[in-house]
Coordinates of C-alpha atoms in Angstrom, one line a residue:
M1 CA -39.7 132.8 14.7
P2 CA -39.5 130.6 11.6
T3 CA -39.9 132.0 8.0
T4 CA -42.7 130.1 5.2
P5 CA -40.6 130.1 2.2
V6 CA -42.8 132.3 -0.2
T7 CA -41.7 129.3 -3.3
E8 CA -43.1 127.0 -0.8
S9 CA -46.9 125.6 -0.2
L10 CA -47.7 123.5 3.0
F11 CA -50.7 122.9 4.9
R12 CA -51.5 124.0 8.2
L13 CA -53.7 121.5 10.1
G14 CA -55.5 121.5 13.2
L15 CA -55.2 125.2 14.4
N16 CA -58.2 124.5 16.6
E17 CA -57.4 122.0 18.4
A18 CA -53.4 123.2 18.6
L19 CA -54.9 126.2 19.7
P20 CA -58.3 126.3 22.6
V21 CA -59.6 129.6 23.9
S22 CA -58.0 129.2 27.2
E23 CA -59.9 131.4 30.7
E24 CA -59.8 134.3 30.8
A25 CA -56.7 134.7 28.4
T26 CA -55.9 136.0 24.7
T27 CA -53.5 133.7 22.5
S28 CA -52.7 133.2 19.5
R29 CA -50.0 130.9 17.1
V30 CA -48.5 131.8 13.3
V31 CA -49.4 130.2 11.1
V32 CA -47.8 131.7 7.8
N33 CA -44.5 134.1 8.4
N34 CA -42.8 136.4 5.3
E35 CA -41.7 139.1 3.0
V36 CA -45.1 139.1 1.3
L37 CA -47.4 138.1 4.5
R38 CA -48.2 136.9 7.9
T39 CA -50.9 135.1 9.0
V40 CA -51.6 134.7 13.2
V41 CA -54.7 132.8 14.4
F42 CA -55.6 134.1 18.3
T43 CA -58.1 132.9 20.7
F44 CA -60.1 135.3 23.2
D45 CA -61.8 134.5 26.0
A46 CA -65.1 136.4 27.2
G47 CA -63.9 139.7 27.8
Q48 CA -60.2 140.1 26.6
L49 CA -59.4 142.9 24.4
L50 CA -56.1 144.1 21.9
T51 CA -56.0 148.0 23.5
E52 CA -55.7 150.9 20.4
H53 CA -53.3 149.9 17.9
A54 CA -51.9 150.1 14.6
S55 CA -49.6 148.3 12.2
P56 CA -47.0 149.1 8.9
K57 CA -49.1 147.4 6.7
A58 CA -52.5 146.6 5.6
V59 CA -54.9 143.7 7.7
V60 CA -57.4 141.7 6.8
V61 CA -59.3 140.6 9.7
T62 CA -62.4 137.4 9.4
L63 CA -63.8 136.7 13.4
L64 CA -63.9 132.3 12.8
E65 CA -65.4 132.3 15.9
G66 CA -67.8 134.4 18.5
E67 CA -68.7 137.7 19.3
M68 CA -66.7 140.7 19.6
D69 CA -66.5 144.7 20.0
F70 CA -64.3 145.6 16.8
S71 CA -62.9 148.9 16.5
I72 CA -61.1 151.8 13.3
G73 CA -60.8 154.9 14.4
E74 CA -64.3 156.3 16.4
R75 CA -66.3 153.8 14.5
T76 CA -67.5 150.2 16.9
E77 CA -69.2 147.5 15.6
R78 CA -70.1 143.9 16.3
L79 CA -69.1 141.2 14.3
A80 CA -70.4 138.0 14.2
A81 CA -68.2 133.8 12.8
G82 CA -67.8 135.1 9.3
D83 CA -67.2 139.0 9.3
V84 CA -64.1 141.1 7.8
V85 CA -62.6 143.9 8.5
Y86 CA -59.4 145.6 6.7
L87 CA -57.7 148.1 7.9
A88 CA -56.0 150.4 5.5
P89 CA -51.3 150.7 6.9
G90 CA -51.4 152.9 9.5
D91 CA -54.9 152.4 10.9
R92 CA -55.3 153.2 14.7
H93 CA -57.9 149.8 16.0
A94 CA -59.0 148.1 18.7
L95 CA -61.8 144.9 20.0
T96 CA -62.8 143.4 22.8
A97 CA -64.3 139.6 23.2
V98 CA -68.3 140.1 23.5
T99 CA -67.9 135.9 24.4
A100 CA -65.3 133.4 23.2
C101 CA -63.9 134.2 20.3
R102 CA -61.3 132.4 17.7
M103 CA -59.6 135.4 15.0
Q104 CA -57.4 135.2 11.2
L105 CA -55.7 138.4 11.2
V106 CA -53.5 138.3 8.1
M107 CA -50.7 141.5 7.6
V108 CA -49.8 141.9 3.9
D109 CA -46.7 144.4 3.1
V110 CA -48.6 146.5 0.7
G111 CA -44.5 148.4 -0.6
G112 CA -44.4 151.2 0.5
Q113 CA -47.3 152.0 -0.9

């Protein structure tokens, strides 16, 4: 996977066009990837899901388009475009797309916290 140097600024343009919502599928594209953070854009068709899992990194999820049900542990919330979720390292989470969705995920290395 290509690495984005921490010391170099960049533009990543045209992501919506490069990553359209595909019928009955979940797709993703890594946007930034280095030792400090990783940013990934996901698309989900309605009904697509990610089963419960966890990350060793801190995670910030921003729903860019659509609606999804997002669970952290036993709590589930319906997210709408513009909503943000923070996940502490190790927190188990899952999601189901209610409508076609576009989501940005940013994982941050918290350095052994």
